[in-house]
Tab-separated table of C-alpha atoms and ligand atoms in Angstrom:
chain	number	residue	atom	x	y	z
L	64	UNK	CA	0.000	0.000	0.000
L	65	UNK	CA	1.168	3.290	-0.600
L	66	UNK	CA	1.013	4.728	2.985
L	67	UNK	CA	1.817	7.910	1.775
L	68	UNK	CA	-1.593	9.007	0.001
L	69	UNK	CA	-3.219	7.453	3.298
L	70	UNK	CA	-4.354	9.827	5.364
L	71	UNK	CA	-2.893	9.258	8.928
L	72	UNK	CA	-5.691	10.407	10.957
L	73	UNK	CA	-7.991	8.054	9.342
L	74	UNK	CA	-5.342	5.131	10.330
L	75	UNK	CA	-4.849	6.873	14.046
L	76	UNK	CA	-8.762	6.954	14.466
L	77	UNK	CA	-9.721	3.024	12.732
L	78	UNK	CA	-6.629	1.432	15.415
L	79	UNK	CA	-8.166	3.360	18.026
L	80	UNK	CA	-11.795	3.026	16.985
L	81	UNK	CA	-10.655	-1.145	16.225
L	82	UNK	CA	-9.070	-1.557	19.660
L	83	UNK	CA	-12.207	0.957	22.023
L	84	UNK	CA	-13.984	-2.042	20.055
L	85	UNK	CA	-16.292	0.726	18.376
L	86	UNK	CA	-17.950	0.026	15.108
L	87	UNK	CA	-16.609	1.649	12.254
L	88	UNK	CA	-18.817	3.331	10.017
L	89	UNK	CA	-19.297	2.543	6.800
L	90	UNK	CA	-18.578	5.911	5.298
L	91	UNK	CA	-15.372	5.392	7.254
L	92	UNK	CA	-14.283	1.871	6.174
L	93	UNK	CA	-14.861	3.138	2.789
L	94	UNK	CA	-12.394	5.558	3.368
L	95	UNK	CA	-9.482	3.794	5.051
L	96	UNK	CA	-10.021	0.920	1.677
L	97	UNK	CA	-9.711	4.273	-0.789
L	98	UNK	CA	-6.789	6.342	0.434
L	99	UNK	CA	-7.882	10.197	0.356
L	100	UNK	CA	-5.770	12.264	-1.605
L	101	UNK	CA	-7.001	15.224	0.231
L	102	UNK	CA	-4.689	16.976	2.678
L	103	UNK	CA	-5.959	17.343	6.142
L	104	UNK	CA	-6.599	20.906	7.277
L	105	UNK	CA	-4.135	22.060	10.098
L	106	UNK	CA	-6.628	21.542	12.982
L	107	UNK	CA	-5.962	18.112	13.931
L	108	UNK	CA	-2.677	16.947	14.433
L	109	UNK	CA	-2.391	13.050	14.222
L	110	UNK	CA	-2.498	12.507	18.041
L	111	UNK	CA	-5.663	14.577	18.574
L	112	UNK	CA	-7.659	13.765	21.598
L	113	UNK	CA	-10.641	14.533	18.414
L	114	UNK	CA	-9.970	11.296	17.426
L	115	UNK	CA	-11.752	9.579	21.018
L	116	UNK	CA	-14.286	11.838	22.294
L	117	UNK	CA	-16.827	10.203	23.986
L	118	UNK	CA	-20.424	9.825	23.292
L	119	UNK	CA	-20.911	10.974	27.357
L	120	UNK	CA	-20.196	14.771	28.386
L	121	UNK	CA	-18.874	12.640	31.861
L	122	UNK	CA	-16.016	11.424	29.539
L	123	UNK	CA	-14.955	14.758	28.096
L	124	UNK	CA	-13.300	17.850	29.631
L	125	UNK	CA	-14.904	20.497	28.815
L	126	UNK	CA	-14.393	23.960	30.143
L	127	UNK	CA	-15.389	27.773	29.786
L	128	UNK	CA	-12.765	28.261	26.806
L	129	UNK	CA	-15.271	27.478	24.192
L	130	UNK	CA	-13.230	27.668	20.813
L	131	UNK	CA	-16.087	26.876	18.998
L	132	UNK	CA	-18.726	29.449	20.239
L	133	UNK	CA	-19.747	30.292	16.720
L	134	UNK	CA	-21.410	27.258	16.306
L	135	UNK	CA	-22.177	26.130	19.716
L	136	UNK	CA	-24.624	29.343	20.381
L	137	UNK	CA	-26.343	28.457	16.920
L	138	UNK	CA	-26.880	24.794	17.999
L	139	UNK	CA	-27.821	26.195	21.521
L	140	UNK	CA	-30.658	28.530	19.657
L	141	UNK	CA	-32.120	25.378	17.898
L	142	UNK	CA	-32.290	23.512	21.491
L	143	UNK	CA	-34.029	26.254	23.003
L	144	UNK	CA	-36.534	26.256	20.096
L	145	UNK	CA	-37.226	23.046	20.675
L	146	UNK	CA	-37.586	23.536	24.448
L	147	UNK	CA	-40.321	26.067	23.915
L	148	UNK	CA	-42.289	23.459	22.569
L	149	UNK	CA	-40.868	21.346	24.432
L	150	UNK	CA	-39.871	18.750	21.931
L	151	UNK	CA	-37.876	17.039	23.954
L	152	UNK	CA	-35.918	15.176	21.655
L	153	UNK	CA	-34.752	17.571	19.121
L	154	UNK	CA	-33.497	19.596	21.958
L	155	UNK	CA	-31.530	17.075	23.603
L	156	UNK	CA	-29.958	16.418	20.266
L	157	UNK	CA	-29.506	19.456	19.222
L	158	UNK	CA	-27.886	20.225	23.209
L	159	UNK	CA	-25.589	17.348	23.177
L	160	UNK	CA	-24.246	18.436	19.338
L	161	UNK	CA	-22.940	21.551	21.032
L	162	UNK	CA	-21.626	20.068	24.096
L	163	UNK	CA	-19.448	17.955	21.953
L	164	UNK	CA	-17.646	20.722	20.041
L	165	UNK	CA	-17.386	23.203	23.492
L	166	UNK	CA	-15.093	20.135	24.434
L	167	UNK	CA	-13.064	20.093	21.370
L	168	UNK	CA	-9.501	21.735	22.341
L	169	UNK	CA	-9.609	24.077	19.002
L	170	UNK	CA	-11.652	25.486	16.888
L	171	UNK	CA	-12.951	23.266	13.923
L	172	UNK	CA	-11.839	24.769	10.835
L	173	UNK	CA	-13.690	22.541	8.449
L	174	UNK	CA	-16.590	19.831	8.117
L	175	UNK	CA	-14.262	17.049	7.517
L	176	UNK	CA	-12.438	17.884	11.097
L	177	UNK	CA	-15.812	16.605	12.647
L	178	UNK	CA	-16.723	13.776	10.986
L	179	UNK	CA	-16.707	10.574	12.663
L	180	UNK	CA	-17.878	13.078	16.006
L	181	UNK	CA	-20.562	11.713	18.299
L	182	UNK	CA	-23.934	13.550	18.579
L	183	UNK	CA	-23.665	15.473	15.272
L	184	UNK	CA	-26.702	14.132	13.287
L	185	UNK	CA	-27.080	15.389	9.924
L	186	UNK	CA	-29.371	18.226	11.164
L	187	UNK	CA	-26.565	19.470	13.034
L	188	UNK	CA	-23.719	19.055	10.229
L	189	UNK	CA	-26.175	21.307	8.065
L	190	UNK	CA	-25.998	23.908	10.173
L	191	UNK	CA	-22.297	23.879	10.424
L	192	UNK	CA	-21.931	23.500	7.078
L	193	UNK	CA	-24.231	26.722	6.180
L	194	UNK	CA	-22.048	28.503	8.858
L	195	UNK	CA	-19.158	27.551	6.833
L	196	UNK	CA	-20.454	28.744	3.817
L	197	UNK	CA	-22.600	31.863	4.673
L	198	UNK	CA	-20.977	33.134	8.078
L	199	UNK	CA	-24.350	32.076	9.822
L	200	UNK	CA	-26.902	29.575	9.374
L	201	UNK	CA	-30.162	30.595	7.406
L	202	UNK	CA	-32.305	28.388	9.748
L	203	UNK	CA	-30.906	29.549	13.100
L	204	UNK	CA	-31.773	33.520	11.773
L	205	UNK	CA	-35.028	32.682	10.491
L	206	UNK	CA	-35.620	31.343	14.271
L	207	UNK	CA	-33.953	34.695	16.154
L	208	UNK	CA	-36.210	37.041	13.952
L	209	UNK	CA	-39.362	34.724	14.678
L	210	UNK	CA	-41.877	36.444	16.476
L	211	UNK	CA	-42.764	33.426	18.479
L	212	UNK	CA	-39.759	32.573	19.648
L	213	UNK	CA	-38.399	36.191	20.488
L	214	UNK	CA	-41.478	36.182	22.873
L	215	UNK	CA	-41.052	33.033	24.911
L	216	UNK	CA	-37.709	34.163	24.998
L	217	UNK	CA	-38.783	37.046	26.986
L	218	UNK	CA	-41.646	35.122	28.882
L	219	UNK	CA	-39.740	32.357	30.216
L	220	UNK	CA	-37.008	34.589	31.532
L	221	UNK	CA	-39.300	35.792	34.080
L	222	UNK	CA	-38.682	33.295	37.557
L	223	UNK	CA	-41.666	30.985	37.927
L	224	UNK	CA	-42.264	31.177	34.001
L	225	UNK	CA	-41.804	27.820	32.156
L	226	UNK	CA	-42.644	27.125	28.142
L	227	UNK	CA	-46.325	26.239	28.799
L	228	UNK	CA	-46.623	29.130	31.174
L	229	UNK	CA	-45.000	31.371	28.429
L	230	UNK	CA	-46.802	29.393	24.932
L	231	UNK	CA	-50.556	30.186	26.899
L	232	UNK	CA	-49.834	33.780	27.148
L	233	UNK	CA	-48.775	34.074	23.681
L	234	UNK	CA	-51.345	32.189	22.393
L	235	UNK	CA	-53.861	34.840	24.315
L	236	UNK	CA	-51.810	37.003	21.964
L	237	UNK	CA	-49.525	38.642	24.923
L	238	UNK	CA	-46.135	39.695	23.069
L	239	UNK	CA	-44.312	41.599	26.211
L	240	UNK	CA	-44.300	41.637	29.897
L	241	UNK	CA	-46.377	44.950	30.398
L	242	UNK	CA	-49.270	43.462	28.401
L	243	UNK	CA	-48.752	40.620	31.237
L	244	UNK	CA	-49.030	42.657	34.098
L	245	UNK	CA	-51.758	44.838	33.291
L	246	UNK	CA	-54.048	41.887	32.081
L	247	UNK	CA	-56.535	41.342	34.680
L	248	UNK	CA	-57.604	37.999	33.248
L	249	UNK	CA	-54.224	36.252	34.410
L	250	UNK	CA	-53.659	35.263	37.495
L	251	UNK	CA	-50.011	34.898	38.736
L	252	UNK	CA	-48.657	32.401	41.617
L	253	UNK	CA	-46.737	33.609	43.716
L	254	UNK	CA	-43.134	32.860	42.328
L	255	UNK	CA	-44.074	34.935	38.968
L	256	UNK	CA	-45.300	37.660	41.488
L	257	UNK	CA	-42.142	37.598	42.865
L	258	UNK	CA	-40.434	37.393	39.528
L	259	UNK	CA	-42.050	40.238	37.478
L	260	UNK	CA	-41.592	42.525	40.860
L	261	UNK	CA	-38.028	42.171	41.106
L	262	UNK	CA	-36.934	41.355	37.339
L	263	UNK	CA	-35.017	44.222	36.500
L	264	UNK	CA	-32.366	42.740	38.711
L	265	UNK	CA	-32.640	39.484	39.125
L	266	UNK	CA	-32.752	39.060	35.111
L	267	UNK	CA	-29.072	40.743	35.374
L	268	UNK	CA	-26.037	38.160	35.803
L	269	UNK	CA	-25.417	37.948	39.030
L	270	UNK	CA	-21.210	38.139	39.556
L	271	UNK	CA	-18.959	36.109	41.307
L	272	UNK	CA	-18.200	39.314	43.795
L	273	UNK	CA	-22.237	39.144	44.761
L	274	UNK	CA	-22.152	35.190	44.705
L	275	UNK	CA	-19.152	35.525	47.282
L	276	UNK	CA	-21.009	38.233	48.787
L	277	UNK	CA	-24.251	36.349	49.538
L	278	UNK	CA	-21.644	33.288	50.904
L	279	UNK	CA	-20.999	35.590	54.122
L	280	UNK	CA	-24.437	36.559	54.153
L	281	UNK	CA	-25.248	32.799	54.768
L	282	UNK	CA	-22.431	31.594	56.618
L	283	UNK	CA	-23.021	34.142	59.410
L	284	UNK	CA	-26.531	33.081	59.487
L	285	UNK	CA	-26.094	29.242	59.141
L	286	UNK	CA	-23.458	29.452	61.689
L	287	UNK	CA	-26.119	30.597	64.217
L	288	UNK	CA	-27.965	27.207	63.706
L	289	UNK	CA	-24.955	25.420	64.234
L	290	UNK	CA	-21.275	25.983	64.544
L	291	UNK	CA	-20.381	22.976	62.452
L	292	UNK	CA	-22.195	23.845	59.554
L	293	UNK	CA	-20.479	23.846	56.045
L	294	UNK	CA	-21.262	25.604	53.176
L	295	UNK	CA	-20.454	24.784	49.508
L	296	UNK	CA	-20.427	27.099	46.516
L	297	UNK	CA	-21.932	24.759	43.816
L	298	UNK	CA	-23.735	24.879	40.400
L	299	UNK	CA	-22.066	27.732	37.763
L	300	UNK	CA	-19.819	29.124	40.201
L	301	UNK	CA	-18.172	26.123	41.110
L	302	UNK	CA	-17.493	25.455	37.807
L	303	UNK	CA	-15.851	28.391	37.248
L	304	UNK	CA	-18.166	30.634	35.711
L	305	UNK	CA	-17.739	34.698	36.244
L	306	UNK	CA	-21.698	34.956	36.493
L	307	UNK	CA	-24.833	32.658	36.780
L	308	UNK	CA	-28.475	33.326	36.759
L	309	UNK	CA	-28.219	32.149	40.672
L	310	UNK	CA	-26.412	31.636	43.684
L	311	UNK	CA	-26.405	27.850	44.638
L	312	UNK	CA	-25.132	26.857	47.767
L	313	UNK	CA	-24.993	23.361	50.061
L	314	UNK	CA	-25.598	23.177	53.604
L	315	UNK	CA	-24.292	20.398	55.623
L	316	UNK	CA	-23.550	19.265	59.517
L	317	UNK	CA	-22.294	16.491	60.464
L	318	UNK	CA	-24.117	13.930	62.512
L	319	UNK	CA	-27.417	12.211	61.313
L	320	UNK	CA	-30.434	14.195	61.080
L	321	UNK	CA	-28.532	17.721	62.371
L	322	UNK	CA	-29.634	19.519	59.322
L	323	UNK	CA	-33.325	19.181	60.375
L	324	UNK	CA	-34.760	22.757	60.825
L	325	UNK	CA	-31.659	24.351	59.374
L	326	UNK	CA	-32.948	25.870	55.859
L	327	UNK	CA	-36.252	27.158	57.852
L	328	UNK	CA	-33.929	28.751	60.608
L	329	UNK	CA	-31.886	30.328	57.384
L	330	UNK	CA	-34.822	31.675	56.135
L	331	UNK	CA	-36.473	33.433	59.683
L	332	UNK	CA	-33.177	34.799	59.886
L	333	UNK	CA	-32.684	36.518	56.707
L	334	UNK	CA	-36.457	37.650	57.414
L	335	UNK	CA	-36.086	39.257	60.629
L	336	UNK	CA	-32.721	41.228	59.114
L	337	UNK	CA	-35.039	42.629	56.451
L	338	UNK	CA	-33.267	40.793	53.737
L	339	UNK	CA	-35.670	38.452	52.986
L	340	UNK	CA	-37.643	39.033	49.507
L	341	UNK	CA	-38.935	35.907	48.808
L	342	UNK	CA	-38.728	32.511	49.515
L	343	UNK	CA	-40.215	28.943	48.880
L	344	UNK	CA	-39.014	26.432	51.352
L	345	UNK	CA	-39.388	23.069	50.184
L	346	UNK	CA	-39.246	20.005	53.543
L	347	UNK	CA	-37.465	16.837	52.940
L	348	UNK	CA	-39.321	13.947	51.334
L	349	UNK	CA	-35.813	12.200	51.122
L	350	UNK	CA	-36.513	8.577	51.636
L	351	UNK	CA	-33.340	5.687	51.431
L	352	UNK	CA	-36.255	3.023	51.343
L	353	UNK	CA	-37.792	4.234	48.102
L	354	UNK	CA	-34.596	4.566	46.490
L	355	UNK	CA	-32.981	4.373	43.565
L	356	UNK	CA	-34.785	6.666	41.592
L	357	UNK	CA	-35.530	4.835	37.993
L	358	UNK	CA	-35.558	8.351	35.780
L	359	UNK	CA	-33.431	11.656	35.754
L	360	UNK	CA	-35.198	13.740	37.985
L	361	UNK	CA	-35.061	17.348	37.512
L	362	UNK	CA	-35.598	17.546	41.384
L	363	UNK	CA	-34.287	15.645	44.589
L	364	UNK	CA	-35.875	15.049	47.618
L	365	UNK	CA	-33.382	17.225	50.072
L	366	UNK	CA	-34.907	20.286	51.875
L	367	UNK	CA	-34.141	23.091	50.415
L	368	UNK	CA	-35.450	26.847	49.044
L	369	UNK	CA	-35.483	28.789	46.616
L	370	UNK	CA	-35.184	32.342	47.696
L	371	UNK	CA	-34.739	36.062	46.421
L	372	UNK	CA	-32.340	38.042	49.366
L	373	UNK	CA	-31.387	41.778	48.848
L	374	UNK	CA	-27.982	42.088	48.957
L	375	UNK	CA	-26.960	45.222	49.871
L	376	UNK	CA	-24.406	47.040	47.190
L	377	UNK	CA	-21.748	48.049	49.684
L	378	UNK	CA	-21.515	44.467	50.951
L	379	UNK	CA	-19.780	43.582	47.724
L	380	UNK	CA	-16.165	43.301	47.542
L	381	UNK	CA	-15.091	45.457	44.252
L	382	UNK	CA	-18.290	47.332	44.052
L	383	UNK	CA	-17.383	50.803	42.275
L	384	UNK	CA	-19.155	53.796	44.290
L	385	UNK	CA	-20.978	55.193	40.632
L	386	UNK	CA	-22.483	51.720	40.491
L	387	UNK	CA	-24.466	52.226	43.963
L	388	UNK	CA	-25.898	55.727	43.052
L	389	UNK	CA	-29.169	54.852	43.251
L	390	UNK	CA	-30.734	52.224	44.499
L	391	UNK	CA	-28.525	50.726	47.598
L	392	UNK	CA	-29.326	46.908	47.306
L	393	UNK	CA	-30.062	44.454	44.134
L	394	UNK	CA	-32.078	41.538	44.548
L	395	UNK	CA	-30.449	37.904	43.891
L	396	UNK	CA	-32.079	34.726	42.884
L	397	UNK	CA	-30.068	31.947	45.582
L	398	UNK	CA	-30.986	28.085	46.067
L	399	UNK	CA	-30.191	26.334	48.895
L	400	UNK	CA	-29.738	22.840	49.582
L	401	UNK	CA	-29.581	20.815	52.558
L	402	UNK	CA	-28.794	16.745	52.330
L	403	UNK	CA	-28.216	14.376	55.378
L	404	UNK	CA	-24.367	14.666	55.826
L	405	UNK	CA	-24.034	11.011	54.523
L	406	UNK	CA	-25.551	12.254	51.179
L	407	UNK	CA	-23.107	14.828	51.016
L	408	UNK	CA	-20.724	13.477	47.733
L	409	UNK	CA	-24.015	12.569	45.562
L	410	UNK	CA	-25.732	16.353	46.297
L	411	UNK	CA	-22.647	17.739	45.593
L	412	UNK	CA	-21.843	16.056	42.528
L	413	UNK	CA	-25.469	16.398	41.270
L	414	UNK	CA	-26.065	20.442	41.921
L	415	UNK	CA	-22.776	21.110	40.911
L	416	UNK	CA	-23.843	20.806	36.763
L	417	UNK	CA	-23.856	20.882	34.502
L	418	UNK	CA	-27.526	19.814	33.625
L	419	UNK	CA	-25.847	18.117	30.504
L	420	UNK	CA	-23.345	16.949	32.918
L	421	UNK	CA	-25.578	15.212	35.255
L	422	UNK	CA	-27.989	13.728	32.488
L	423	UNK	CA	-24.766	12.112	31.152
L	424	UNK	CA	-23.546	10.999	34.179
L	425	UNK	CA	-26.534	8.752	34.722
L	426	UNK	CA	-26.978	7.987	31.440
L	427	UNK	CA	-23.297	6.260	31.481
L	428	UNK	CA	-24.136	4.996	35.163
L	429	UNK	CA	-27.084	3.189	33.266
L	430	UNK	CA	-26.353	1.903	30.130
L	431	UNK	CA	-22.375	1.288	30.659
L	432	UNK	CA	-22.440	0.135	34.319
L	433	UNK	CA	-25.936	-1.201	35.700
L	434	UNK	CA	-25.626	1.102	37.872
L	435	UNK	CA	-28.819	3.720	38.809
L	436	UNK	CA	-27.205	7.338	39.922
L	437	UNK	CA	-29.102	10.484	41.280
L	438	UNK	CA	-28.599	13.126	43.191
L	439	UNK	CA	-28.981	11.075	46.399
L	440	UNK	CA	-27.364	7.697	45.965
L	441	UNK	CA	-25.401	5.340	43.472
L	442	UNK	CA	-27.419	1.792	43.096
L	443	UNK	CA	-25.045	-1.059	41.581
L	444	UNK	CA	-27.955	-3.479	39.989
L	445	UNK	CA	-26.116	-6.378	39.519
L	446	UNK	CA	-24.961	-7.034	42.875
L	447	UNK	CA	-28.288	-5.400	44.492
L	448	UNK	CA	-26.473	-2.929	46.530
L	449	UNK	CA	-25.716	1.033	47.359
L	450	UNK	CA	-22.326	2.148	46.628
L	451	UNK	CA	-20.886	4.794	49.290
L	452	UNK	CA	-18.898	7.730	49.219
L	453	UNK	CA	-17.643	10.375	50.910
L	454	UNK	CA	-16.274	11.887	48.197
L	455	UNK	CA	-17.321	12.948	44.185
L	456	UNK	CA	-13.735	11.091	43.552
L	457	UNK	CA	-15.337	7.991	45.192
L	458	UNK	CA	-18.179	8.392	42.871
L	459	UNK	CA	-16.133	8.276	39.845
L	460	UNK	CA	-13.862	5.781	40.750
L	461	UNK	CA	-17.581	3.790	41.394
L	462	UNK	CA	-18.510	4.146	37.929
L	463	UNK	CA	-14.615	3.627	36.412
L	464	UNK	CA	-14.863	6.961	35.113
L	465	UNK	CA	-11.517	9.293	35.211
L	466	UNK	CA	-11.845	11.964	37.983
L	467	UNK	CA	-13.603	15.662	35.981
L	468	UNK	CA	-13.090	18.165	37.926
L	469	UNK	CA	-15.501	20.901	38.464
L	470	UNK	CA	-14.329	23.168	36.363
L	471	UNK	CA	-14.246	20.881	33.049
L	472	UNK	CA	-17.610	20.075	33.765
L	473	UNK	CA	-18.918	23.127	31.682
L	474	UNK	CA	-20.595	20.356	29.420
G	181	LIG	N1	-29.769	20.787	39.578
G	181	LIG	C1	-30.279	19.626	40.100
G	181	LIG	N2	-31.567	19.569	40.456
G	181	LIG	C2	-32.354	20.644	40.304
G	181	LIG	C3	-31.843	21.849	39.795
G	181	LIG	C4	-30.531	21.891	39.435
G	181	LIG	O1	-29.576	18.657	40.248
G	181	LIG	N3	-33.604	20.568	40.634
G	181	LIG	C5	-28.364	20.850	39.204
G	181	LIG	C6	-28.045	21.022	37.764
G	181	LIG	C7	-27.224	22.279	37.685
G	181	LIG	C8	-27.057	22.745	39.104
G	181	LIG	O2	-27.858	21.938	39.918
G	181	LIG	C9	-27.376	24.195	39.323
G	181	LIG	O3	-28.573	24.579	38.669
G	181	LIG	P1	-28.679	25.977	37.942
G	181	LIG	O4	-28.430	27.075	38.896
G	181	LIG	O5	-29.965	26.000	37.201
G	181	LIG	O6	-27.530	25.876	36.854
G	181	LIG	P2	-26.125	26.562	36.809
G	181	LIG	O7	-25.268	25.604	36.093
G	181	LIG	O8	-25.711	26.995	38.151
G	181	LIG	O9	-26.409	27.803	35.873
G	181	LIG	P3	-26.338	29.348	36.251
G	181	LIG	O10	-24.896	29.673	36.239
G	181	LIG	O11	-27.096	30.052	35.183
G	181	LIG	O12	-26.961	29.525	37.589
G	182	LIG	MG1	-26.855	28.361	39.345
């Protein structure tokens, strides 16, 4: 054979693919029989972790330095289409395509650099491909000019506002948020109450400065309850991110049963300082007996709230003085979470994201290991028994997964 008209990549990925034990795909045994006489494009040197990446966001690094963003936001438009009418398959696929190329270590330069990827359907190579050829995809513009979907958009960034929320009121013909307040014939609960009355704030990003901030706001308080309580910076934050849409935090203390009463203590607290805005305290309905969990659940069972807390402007470290003319305080949207102790490793592997993350997580735990994970416990089915850890690194080692840390979790 002449080796030299082969392309090496090819060769690198069919060993690799041939000894993972992966099938090869036809399109791709056609190529390694029928050397390519085209060069490869610079992006992909021979050795290129492209060549492996894993079906499962849990098996790929992936953090904030997104050298793909071009494509990934016009994939990420598409999912959220689909999530507005909640089309639950299209956006997954759509999601996952995306997550795939913010863990690629450089930006693609052509379509032939991602063949052979997993999770990019042909939907998905379209849309690269028009990128490549136009600058943007017509499909993806069509969508950010659409009336429809500009709307929901706006709708369902209001806290307490989900799709169907946001596709009744623009089927009653509502197109912005005044026309929502000042129609008498819709009646709000009392999270979009709460959301509408502080949304000029708490629909800004809310920085790592305020997140920190709203960390000594709690601690003092927590540490009231209990001396030996810890709390954990989790979700966006934790992951590295400069801003989120929320403050997530986990409460623990040690000893069985010592958190009971702590998130309801939190919240008097931060009422009785004047700080309180709003809050919806959820009790425990966590349960060992009626565990594993057989579905990814959007919610565990843990106590916990969801709360809005005015932070005061002055309380945050950096804060330039022309930034608190006016107004004093800005609210912030913060969760918090309180597992037993013993639960500890699974909450804080599950809150700390991503959502892609997570859904990947148990999807591997499932189909690659028997195993049922959630945000409470790790179930091994053949052997009929829970798995414990103390630890997220016990988790992974659990599931034979290489240790991610936090911050290449960005899935
Ligand atoms: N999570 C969970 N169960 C829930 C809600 C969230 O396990 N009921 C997980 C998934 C992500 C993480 O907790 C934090 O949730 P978000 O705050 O929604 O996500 P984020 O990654 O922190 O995003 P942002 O930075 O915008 O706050
Ligand atoms: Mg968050």
């Amino acid at each position: 054979t002449d080796l030299g008209k082969i392309n090496v990549v090819d060769i690198a990925w069919f060993t690799q693919s041939m000894r993972a034990g992966r099938p090869i795909p036809v399109e791709a045994q056609h190529r390694i029989q029928k050397p390519s006489v085209q060069p490869k494009p610079e992006a992909g040197p021979p050795d290129s972790p492209w060549l492996n990446v894993s079906q499962y966001a849990c098996q790929r690094r992936t953090t904030l330095n997104n050298r793909n963003k071009i494509f990934t936001d016009a994939l990420d438009v598409l999912a959220e289409n689909y999530e507005f009418i909640e089309s639950i398959g299209p956006c997954l696929g759509f999601r996952r395509a995306a997550s795939v190329l913010k863990s690629l270590p450089a930006p693609v330069r052509s379509i032939k650099d991602i063949e052979g990827l997993p999770c990019l359907g042909p939907d998905t190579m379209a849309v690269i491909q028009d990128i490549f050829e136009c600058g943007s995809s017509s499909k993806v513009e069509e969508i950010l000019t659409d009336e429809r979907y500009q709307t929901l958009k706006i709708f369902t960034s209001v806290f307490g506002v989900g799709p169907k929320t946001a596709e009744k009121w623009y089927r009653k013909g509502l197109r912005n948020l005044e026309q929502i307040v000042s129609d008498s014939s819709i009646h709000l609960n009392k999270m979009q109450i709460a959301g509408f009355k502080y949304y000029e704030d708490i629909s800004k990003p809310v920085s790592k400065a305020e997140a920190e901030a709203v960390r000594h706001i709690i601690e003092e308080i927590a540490g009231c309850f209990s001396p030996d309580v810890t709390i954990t910076l989790t979700g966006g934050f934790r992951r590295g991110k400069e801003f989120g849409h929320d403050v997530d935090f986990l409460l623990t203390v040690p000893g069985p049963g010592k958190e009971d009463g702590l998130l309801p203590a939190v919240i008097d607290r931060l009422r009785s300082q004047g700080i309180l805005l709003y809050s919806d305290f959820q009790e425990s309905t966590f349960d060992l007996s009626s565990l594993p969990c057989r579905r990814f659940e959007t919610m565990d069972h843990f106590q916990k709230c969801f709360l809005i807390v005015k932070l005061k402007k002055e309380q945050v470290a950096g804060q330039q003085a022309e930034q608190r003319c006016g107004r004093d305080w800005k609210a912030v949207r913060v969760d918090l979470v309180a597992p037993p102790a013993e639960r500890y490793a699974f909450a804080l592997l599950g809150w700390s994201g991503s959502t892609l993350f997570e859904r990947d997580l148990r999807r591997f735990a499932r189909l690659e290991r028997n195993m049922l994970l959630d945000n409470h416990a790790l179930f091994d089915k053949t052997t009929n028994t829970f798995l414990q850890a103390k630890t997220e690194e016990d988790i992974f080692i659990h599931l034979g997964l290489d240790y991610i840390e936090p911050w290449q979790r960005n899935a």
